Amino acid sequence: MASKLCEMLGIEFPLLAFSHCRDVVAAVSRAGGFGVLGATAHTPESVREELKWIDDHVDGKPYGIDVLVPENLATRGEGSVSAAALVRRIPAAHREFAEHLLAGAGVTIPDDASDRYRNRAQPFDPDTALRTLEAAFEHPIRLIANALGVPPPEMIAMGRKHNVPVAALAGAREHAVRLVEAGVDIIVAQGTEAGGHCGEVSTLVLVPEVVRAVRAIRDVPVLAAGGIMTGEQMAACMAMGAAGAWTGSVWLATPESETSPVFREKMVAARSRDAVRVRSRTGKPARQLRSTWTDAWENSPDSPGALPMPFMSLVSEKSLRAVDRAAENGNDQARDMVTYFVGQGVGLIEDVRSAGQVVQDFKEGYLEAVERMNALLGD
Amino acid sequence: MASKLCEMLGIEFPLLAFSHCRDVVAAVSRAGGFGVLGATAHTPESVREELKWIDDHVDGKPYGIDVLVPENLATRGEGSVSAAALVRRIPAAHREFAEHLLAGAGVTIPDDASDRYRNRAQPFDPDTALRTLEAAFEHPIRLIANALGVPPPEMIAMGRKHNVPVAALAGAREHAVRLVEAGVDIIVAQGTEAGGHCGEVSTLVLVPEVVRAVRAIRDVPVLAAGGIMTGEQMAACMAMGAAGAWTGSVWLATPESETSPVFREKMVAARSRDAVRVRSRTGKPARQLRSTWTDAWENSPDSPGALPMPFMSLVSEKSLRAVDRAAENGNDQARDMVTYFVGQGVGLIEDVRSAGQVVQDFKEGYLEAVERMNALLGD
């Protein structure tokens, strides 16, 4: 496909795949798409290891990296804060509610679980994100992306220096305009149906809205995101002027992904309405699979409600990791609690396929959609 | 365009326009689309008058009619209930909250306003809807549609008898399956971004989901609805297998529409996020323009909350009609309260255009989208 975006990224098929899992990133890029490693939970050391592995497995194909540098954190202005220090500031009500839910399902958190916070920065720490990006530039990355809000000036400067485009996600037209004005090179217009952090406007409305607004400022490619699980949906978004698709949830149903077999089975069984937009995992509205865990935090009369970012993740992540483990070991109540970020497109997932096969299916679905359009016009 | 749907309806361009206004219906059909008159508030007598007018102005082109026969009404099982009797059952808290809001904005309800309920059935009365449909068959209607839930068997029988297809709206895959099993001929898959009553799943996800589920049962055309304001979005939905588009909000910004100039100005100014999904107008979740009225019912600590259908409409409709009139007379607080059903696509409305022009723009946008798809593939 001949387009500015394909030239910028060195690809032929503008299917971008966000994944926390290096196996997915490498497999997608090898198959002709563009893998983007979600490196939010990484440090400079760990990202070097991941990118080295990708370099060894990607057959020279291009790939990128994504961090999450939020504009608004409850700890803003406090400087460098450790995860361990934040854990001590979690209100008793929240800690106890999580403990109560786990105990009710017979799930225990291993004694050494809090060790992981000992030498760690706070979740979503901007300083760690920037140092991680710097380390990433030791590798041939072709894109850096910020998953939440306007990237800090240092991030845009890094992109310029290395001649690598900077992408950022927007959930509303006015956010996209701010991103373009800040110097972002690629806008990801992400609809409310997306997994993870998302706004309120649907992809079908947001994409043309953002394309129109961005075009009025300068020629910046807009990727469509939110709910896209098939090549037909990708074609739909490109019919509205998107330069390609940014995808996430579809890769969670691949065997290469970091998800557990239990979660993948739940994905296949889920309906689109089972992907709920709630604050109770990270502190900001994020779409994820409805489970007894999300129901309890959202609807139980005893729920203390969500804490702001970054505190909420310190309550939920450790607990949900223990839940995953218990579910894998056959605990049915834990299985009912298992949840993870996923978009409404989960209703379109019918089986677990390899990442390479998913790329192939996207290409075929895309072509079928274009053929369908031409057939309707009798061409 | 050669398709089963176009044959069923006798049209060439599968753009369906839902409107409460006969002028829009006739203008859209004349321009090559398919107008559908929203007849929920009508009686057999008033619908005859409207359809007679359409017959005189539609140049022999096909059109249809839409009623709203809800499966679940709070008055279910009570038989024939008059609007006046229901008004007496409205709790004092709700009546007083509405009066308090109106008084605060200097809006008065004319003394004769309750006269309109004297000889009227309850809002959304199924019996009136069926008698209205029967009267409509005295005219050359080409489609009957039910806007909420499974049409009653009498409605499907009427369609069969007159050889006129029956359409129905679905906001979730499982609802679409129930509709097909009940004998519905055309499914309207309506996403959460739609104006009026809507579900939670976005159009981009719902359309392929419903197309897939319906195809597994039998060959029933699926129309896409929710957020569609342009020919490019229509093309996008058809790339995913939709047989055409069902639209509503876009016609509210035409001079032919029943909306007031004040509301049309608010539409042009609105962002997509200003279309909120709330229960406080009809008792069921319905998307409408955010205003000080919706804010008060949804967020004020004094709000008594929404009443179930059909009671809520008896509180809101009379009040909001008075608000509209006051706003037209220059009352700025009333202007801030003005609201009406509208979808997220309102963010794409940039000006007021005639209904015929909107159809023309849809056709051009559709062709541009197909050309864009072919250009990307280098054809």
Coordinates of N, CA, C and O in Angstrom, one line a residue, chain A residues 1-3 171-175 192-193 200-206 208-209 212 215 226-228 230 232-242 269-273 276 287 344-350 365-370 372-377 379, chain B residues 1-3 171-175 192-193 200-206 208-209 212 215 226-228 230 232-242 269-273 276 287 344-350 365-370 372-377 379:
Chain A
M1 N 0.8 -1.2 0.0 CA 0.0 0.0 0.0 C 0.9 1.2 0.0 O 1.8 1.3 0.8
A2 N 0.6 2.2 -0.9 CA 1.4 3.4 -1.0 C 0.8 4.5 -0.2 O -0.3 5.0 -0.6
S3 N 1.4 4.8 0.9 CA 0.9 5.9 1.7 C 2.0 6.6 2.5 O 3.1 5.9 2.7
G171 N -8.6 10.4 22.5 CA -10.0 9.8 22.6 C -11.0 10.9 22.3 O -12.2 10.6 22.4
A172 N -10.6 12.1 21.9 CA -11.5 13.2 21.6 C -10.9 14.1 20.6 O -9.6 14.2 20.6
R173 N -11.7 14.8 19.8 CA -11.1 15.6 18.7 C -10.2 16.7 19.3 O -9.1 16.9 18.8
E174 N -10.6 17.3 20.4 CA -9.8 18.4 21.0 C -8.5 17.9 21.5 O -7.5 18.6 21.5
H175 N -8.4 16.6 22.0 CA -7.1 16.1 22.4 C -6.2 15.9 21.2 O -5.0 16.1 21.2
T192 N -14.2 4.7 22.1 CA -14.6 4.2 23.4 C -14.7 2.7 23.5 O -14.6 2.1 24.6
E193 N -14.8 2.0 22.4 CA -14.9 0.5 22.4 C -13.6 -0.1 22.7 O -13.5 -1.4 22.8
E200 N -15.0 8.5 25.5 CA -16.5 8.2 25.4 C -17.0 8.1 23.9 O -18.0 7.6 23.7
V201 N -16.2 8.6 23.0 CA -16.7 8.8 21.6 C -16.3 7.5 20.8 O -15.2 7.0 20.9
S202 N -17.3 7.0 20.0 CA -17.0 5.7 19.3 C -16.1 5.9 18.2 O -15.9 7.0 17.6
T203 N -15.4 4.9 17.8 CA -14.4 4.9 16.7 C -15.1 5.4 15.4 O -14.4 6.2 14.7
L204 N -16.3 5.0 15.1 CA -16.9 5.4 13.8 C -17.2 6.9 13.7 O -17.2 7.5 12.7
V205 N -17.4 7.5 14.9 CA -17.5 9.0 14.9 C -16.2 9.7 15.1 O -15.9 10.6 14.4
L206 N -15.3 9.1 15.9 CA -14.1 9.8 16.3 C -13.1 9.9 15.1 O -12.5 10.9 14.9
P208 N -13.5 10.0 11.6 CA -13.7 11.1 10.7 C -13.6 12.5 11.3 O -13.1 13.4 10.7
E209 N -14.0 12.5 12.6 CA -13.9 13.8 13.3 C -12.5 14.2 13.5 O -12.1 15.4 13.2
R212 N -10.7 15.1 10.0 CA -11.1 16.4 9.6 C -10.4 17.5 10.4 O -9.8 18.4 9.8
R215 N -6.5 17.4 9.6 CA -6.2 17.9 8.2 C -6.2 19.4 8.1 O -5.5 20.0 7.3
G226 N -9.7 1.0 18.4 CA -10.9 0.8 19.2 C -11.9 -0.2 18.5 O -12.5 0.2 17.6
G227 N -11.9 -1.4 19.0 CA -12.8 -2.4 18.5 C -12.4 -3.1 17.2 O -13.2 -4.0 16.7
I228 N -11.2 -2.8 16.7 CA -10.8 -3.4 15.4 C -10.2 -4.8 15.6 O -9.1 -4.9 16.1
T230 N -10.8 -7.2 12.8 CA -10.8 -7.8 11.5 C -10.3 -6.9 10.4 O -10.4 -5.6 10.6
E232 N -11.9 -6.3 7.7 CA -13.1 -5.6 7.2 C -13.2 -4.3 8.0 O -13.6 -3.2 7.5
Q233 N -13.1 -4.4 9.3 CA -13.2 -3.2 10.2 C -12.1 -2.2 9.9 O -12.2 -1.0 9.9
M234 N -10.9 -2.8 9.6 CA -9.7 -1.9 9.2 C -10.0 -1.2 7.9 O -9.8 0.0 7.8
A235 N -10.6 -1.9 7.0 CA -11.0 -1.3 5.7 C -12.0 -0.2 5.9 O -12.0 0.9 5.3
A236 N -13.0 -0.5 6.8 CA -14.0 0.5 7.1 C -13.4 1.8 7.6 O -13.8 2.9 7.2
C237 N -12.4 1.7 8.5 CA -11.8 2.9 9.1 C -11.0 3.6 8.0 O -11.0 4.9 8.0
M238 N -10.4 2.9 7.1 CA -9.6 3.5 6.1 C -10.5 4.2 5.0 O -10.1 5.2 4.4
A239 N -11.7 3.6 4.9 CA -12.7 4.3 4.0 C -13.1 5.7 4.5 O -13.4 6.6 3.8
M240 N -12.9 5.8 5.8 CA -13.2 7.1 6.5 C -12.0 8.0 6.6 O -12.0 9.1 7.2
G241 N -10.9 7.6 6.0 CA -9.7 8.5 5.9 C -8.6 8.1 6.9 O -7.6 8.8 6.9
A242 N -8.8 7.0 7.7 CA -7.7 6.6 8.5 C -6.5 6.1 7.7 O -6.8 5.5 6.6
A269 N -15.5 -16.9 24.9 CA -16.9 -17.0 25.4 C -17.6 -15.6 25.5 O -18.8 -15.6 25.5
A270 N -16.8 -14.5 25.6 CA -17.4 -13.2 26.0 C -18.2 -12.6 24.9 O -18.0 -12.8 23.7
R271 N -19.2 -11.8 25.2 CA -20.0 -11.0 24.3 C -19.4 -9.6 24.3 O -18.7 -9.2 25.3
S272 N -19.7 -8.8 23.4 CA -19.1 -7.5 23.3 C -19.5 -6.6 24.5 O -18.7 -5.8 25.0
R273 N -20.7 -6.9 25.1 CA -21.2 -6.1 26.2 C -20.5 -6.5 27.5 O -20.6 -5.8 28.5
V276 N -16.3 -3.9 29.9 CA -16.9 -2.7 30.6 C -15.8 -1.6 30.9 O -14.7 -1.9 31.0
R287 N -11.3 0.1 29.7 CA -12.2 -1.0 29.4 C -11.5 -2.3 29.6 O -10.4 -2.5 29.3
Q344 N -14.5 -3.9 23.2 CA -15.8 -4.5 22.9 C -15.6 -5.5 21.8 O -16.5 -6.4 21.6
G345 N -14.6 -5.4 21.0 CA -14.3 -6.3 19.9 C -14.2 -7.8 20.4 O -14.2 -8.7 19.5
V346 N -14.1 -7.9 21.7 CA -13.9 -9.3 22.2 C -15.1 -10.2 21.7 O -15.0 -11.4 21.6
G347 N -16.3 -9.5 21.5 CA -17.4 -10.3 21.0 C -17.2 -10.9 19.6 O -18.0 -11.7 19.2
L348 N -16.2 -10.4 18.9 CA -15.9 -10.9 17.6 C -14.8 -12.1 17.6 O -14.5 -12.6 16.6
I349 N -14.3 -12.3 18.8 CA -13.2 -13.4 18.9 C -13.9 -14.7 19.0 O -14.7 -15.0 19.9
E350 N -13.6 -15.6 18.1 CA -14.3 -16.9 18.1 C -13.3 -18.1 18.3 O -13.7 -19.2 18.6
G365 N -9.3 -10.1 4.9 CA -10.5 -9.4 5.2 C -10.6 -8.0 4.6 O -11.6 -7.6 4.1
Y366 N -9.4 -7.4 4.6 CA -9.3 -6.1 4.0 C -9.6 -6.1 2.5 O -10.4 -5.4 2.0
L367 N -9.0 -7.1 1.8 CA -9.2 -7.2 0.4 C -10.7 -7.6 0.1 O -11.3 -7.1 -0.9
E368 N -11.2 -8.5 0.9 CA -12.7 -8.8 0.7 C -13.6 -7.6 0.8 O -14.5 -7.5 0.0
A369 N -13.3 -6.8 1.8 CA -14.1 -5.6 2.0 C -14.0 -4.6 0.8 O -15.0 -4.1 0.3
V370 N -12.8 -4.5 0.2 CA -12.7 -3.6 -1.0 C -13.4 -4.2 -2.2 O -14.1 -3.5 -2.9
R372 N -16.0 -6.2 -2.0 CA -17.4 -6.0 -1.7 C -17.9 -4.6 -2.2 O -19.0 -4.5 -2.8
M373 N -17.1 -3.6 -1.8 CA -17.5 -2.2 -2.2 C -17.6 -2.1 -3.7 O -18.5 -1.4 -4.2
N374 N -16.6 -2.6 -4.4 CA -16.6 -2.5 -5.9 C -17.7 -3.3 -6.5 O -18.4 -2.8 -7.5
A375 N -18.0 -4.5 -5.9 CA -19.1 -5.3 -6.5 C -20.4 -4.6 -6.3 O -21.3 -4.6 -7.2
L376 N -20.6 -3.9 -5.2 CA -21.9 -3.2 -5.0 C -22.1 -2.1 -6.1 O -23.2 -1.8 -6.5
L377 N -21.0 -1.5 -6.5 CA -21.1 -0.4 -7.5 C -21.1 -1.0 -8.9 O -21.2 -0.3 -9.9
D379 N -18.7 -2.6 -10.4 CA -17.4 -2.4 -11.2 C -16.8 -3.8 -11.5 O -17.0 -4.7 -10.8
Chain B
M1 N -27.3 0.8 -7.1 CA -26.6 -0.3 -6.4 C -27.5 -1.6 -6.5 O -28.7 -1.5 -6.2
A2 N -26.9 -2.7 -6.9 CA -27.7 -3.9 -7.0 C -27.5 -4.7 -5.7 O -26.5 -5.3 -5.4
S3 N -28.6 -4.8 -4.9 CA -28.6 -5.6 -3.7 C -30.0 -6.0 -3.4 O -31.0 -5.5 -3.8
G171 N -29.7 -3.5 19.4 CA -28.5 -2.9 20.0 C -27.5 -3.9 20.5 O -26.5 -3.6 21.1
A172 N -27.8 -5.2 20.3 CA -26.9 -6.3 20.8 C -27.1 -7.5 19.9 O -28.2 -7.7 19.4
R173 N -26.1 -8.3 19.7 CA -26.2 -9.4 18.8 C -27.3 -10.3 19.2 O -28.1 -10.8 18.3
E174 N -27.5 -10.6 20.5 CA -28.5 -11.6 20.9 C -29.9 -11.0 20.6 O -30.8 -11.8 20.3
H175 N -30.1 -9.7 20.6 CA -31.4 -9.1 20.3 C -31.6 -9.3 18.8 O -32.8 -9.6 18.3
T192 N -24.2 2.2 20.1 CA -24.4 3.0 21.2 C -24.3 4.5 20.9 O -24.8 5.4 21.7
E193 N -23.6 4.9 19.8 CA -23.5 6.3 19.5 C -24.7 6.9 19.0 O -24.8 8.1 18.7
E200 N -25.2 -0.5 24.3 CA -23.9 -0.1 24.8 C -22.8 -0.4 23.8 O -21.7 0.1 23.9
V201 N -23.1 -1.3 22.8 CA -22.0 -1.7 21.9 C -21.9 -0.7 20.7 O -22.9 -0.3 20.1
S202 N -20.7 -0.4 20.3 CA -20.5 0.6 19.3 C -20.8 0.0 17.9 O -20.8 -1.2 17.7
T203 N -21.2 0.9 17.0 CA -21.6 0.5 15.6 C -20.5 -0.3 14.9 O -20.7 -1.3 14.3
L204 N -19.2 0.1 15.1 CA -18.1 -0.6 14.4 C -17.9 -2.0 14.9 O -17.5 -2.9 14.1
V205 N -18.3 -2.3 16.1 CA -18.3 -3.7 16.6 C -19.6 -4.4 16.3 O -19.6 -5.5 15.9
L206 N -20.7 -3.7 16.6 CA -22.0 -4.3 16.5 C -22.4 -4.8 15.0 O -22.9 -5.9 14.9
P208 N -20.4 -5.8 12.3 CA -19.9 -7.1 11.9 C -20.4 -8.3 12.8 O -20.6 -9.4 12.3
E209 N -20.6 -8.0 14.1 CA -21.1 -9.0 15.0 C -22.5 -9.5 14.6 O -22.8 -10.7 14.5
R212 N -22.6 -11.3 11.1 CA -22.1 -12.7 11.3 C -23.2 -13.6 11.9 O -23.5 -14.7 11.4
R215 N -26.3 -14.0 9.4 CA -26.0 -14.8 8.3 C -26.0 -16.3 8.6 O -26.4 -17.2 7.8
G226 N -26.3 4.4 13.9 CA -25.6 4.9 15.1 C -24.4 5.7 14.7 O -23.3 5.1 14.3
G227 N -24.5 7.0 14.7 CA -23.3 7.9 14.4 C -23.1 8.2 13.0 O -22.2 9.0 12.7
I228 N -23.9 7.7 12.1 CA -23.6 7.8 10.6 C -24.2 9.2 10.1 O -25.4 9.4 10.1
T230 N -22.3 10.8 7.4 CA -21.6 11.0 6.1 C -21.6 9.8 5.2 O -21.7 8.7 5.7
E232 N -19.0 8.7 3.8 CA -17.8 7.9 4.1 C -18.1 6.9 5.2 O -17.7 5.7 5.2
Q233 N -18.9 7.3 6.2 CA -19.2 6.4 7.3 C -20.2 5.3 6.8 O -20.1 4.1 7.2
M234 N -21.1 5.7 5.9 CA -22.0 4.7 5.3 C -21.2 3.6 4.5 O -21.4 2.4 4.7
A235 N -20.2 4.1 3.8 CA -19.3 3.2 3.0 C -18.6 2.3 4.0 O -18.4 1.1 3.8
A236 N -18.1 2.9 5.1 CA -17.4 2.1 6.1 C -18.2 0.9 6.6 O -17.8 -0.2 6.7
C237 N -19.5 1.2 6.9 CA -20.4 0.2 7.4 C -20.7 -0.9 6.4 O -20.7 -2.1 6.7
M238 N -20.8 -0.5 5.1 CA -21.0 -1.4 4.1 C -19.8 -2.3 3.7 O -19.9 -3.4 3.3
A239 N -18.6 -1.7 4.0 CA -17.4 -2.5 3.9 C -17.4 -3.7 4.8 O -16.8 -4.7 4.6
M240 N -18.1 -3.5 6.0 CA -18.2 -4.5 7.0 C -19.4 -5.5 6.8 O -19.7 -6.3 7.6
G241 N -20.1 -5.3 5.7 CA -21.2 -6.2 5.3 C -22.6 -5.7 5.5 O -23.6 -6.4 5.3
A242 N -22.7 -4.4 6.0 CA -24.0 -3.8 6.1 C -24.6 -3.6 4.7 O -23.9 -3.4 3.8
A269 N -22.9 23.7 17.1 CA -21.9 24.1 18.1 C -21.4 22.8 18.9 O -20.3 22.8 19.5
A270 N -22.2 21.8 19.0 CA -21.9 20.7 19.9 C -20.7 19.8 19.5 O -20.4 19.7 18.3
R271 N -20.0 19.2 20.4 CA -19.0 18.2 20.2 C -19.7 16.8 20.4 O -20.7 16.7 20.9
S272 N -19.0 15.8 19.9 CA -19.6 14.5 20.0 C -19.8 14.1 21.4 O -20.8 13.4 21.7
R273 N -18.9 14.5 22.3 CA -19.1 14.1 23.7 C -20.3 14.8 24.4 O -20.7 14.4 25.5
V276 N -25.2 12.7 25.3 CA -25.1 11.8 26.5 C -26.2 10.8 26.5 O -27.3 11.0 26.1
R287 N -29.9 8.5 24.0 CA -28.9 9.5 23.8 C -29.5 10.8 23.4 O -30.4 10.8 22.5
Q344 N -23.9 10.8 18.8 CA -22.5 11.3 18.9 C -22.1 12.0 17.6 O -21.3 12.9 17.6
G345 N -22.7 11.5 16.5 CA -22.3 12.1 15.2 C -22.6 13.6 15.2 O -22.2 14.3 14.2
V346 N -23.3 14.2 16.2 CA -23.5 15.6 16.2 C -22.2 16.4 16.1 O -22.2 17.5 15.6
G347 N -21.1 15.8 16.5 CA -19.8 16.4 16.4 C -19.4 16.6 15.0 O -18.5 17.4 14.7
L348 N -20.0 15.9 14.1 CA -19.6 16.0 12.7 C -20.5 17.0 11.9 O -20.3 17.3 10.7
I349 N -21.5 17.6 12.6 CA -22.4 18.5 11.9 C -21.8 19.9 12.0 O -21.5 20.5 13.0
E350 N -21.5 20.5 10.8 CA -20.9 21.8 10.7 C -21.8 22.9 10.2 O -21.5 24.1 10.3
G365 N -19.8 11.4 -0.8 CA -18.9 10.9 0.2 C -18.7 9.4 0.0 O -17.6 8.8 0.2
Y366 N -19.8 8.7 -0.3 CA -19.7 7.2 -0.5 C -18.8 6.9 -1.6 O -17.9 6.1 -1.5
L367 N -18.9 7.6 -2.8 CA -18.1 7.3 -3.9 C -16.6 7.7 -3.6 O -15.7 6.9 -4.0
E368 N -16.4 8.8 -2.9 CA -15.0 9.2 -2.6 C -14.4 8.1 -1.7 O -13.2 7.8 -1.9
A369 N -15.1 7.5 -0.8 CA -14.6 6.5 0.1 C -14.2 5.3 -0.7 O -13.1 4.7 -0.5
V370 N -15.0 4.8 -1.7 CA -14.7 3.7 -2.5 C -13.4 4.0 -3.4 O -12.5 3.2 -3.5
R372 N -11.0 6.1 -2.6 CA -9.9 6.1 -1.7 C -9.4 4.7 -1.5 O -8.2 4.4 -1.5
M373 N -10.3 3.7 -1.3 CA -9.9 2.3 -1.0 C -9.2 1.8 -2.2 O -8.1 1.1 -2.1
N374 N -9.7 2.1 -3.4 CA -9.0 1.5 -4.6 C -7.7 2.2 -4.9 O -6.7 1.6 -5.3
A375 N -7.6 3.5 -4.6 CA -6.3 4.2 -4.8 C -5.2 3.7 -3.9 O -4.1 3.5 -4.3
L376 N -5.6 3.3 -2.6 CA -4.6 2.8 -1.7 C -4.1 1.5 -2.2 O -2.9 1.1 -2.0
L377 N -4.9 0.7 -2.9 CA -4.4 -0.6 -3.4 C -3.7 -0.4 -4.8 O -3.3 -1.4 -5.4
D379 N -5.1 0.5 -7.6 CA -5.9 0.0 -8.8 C -6.2 1.2 -9.7 O -6.3 2.4 -9.2

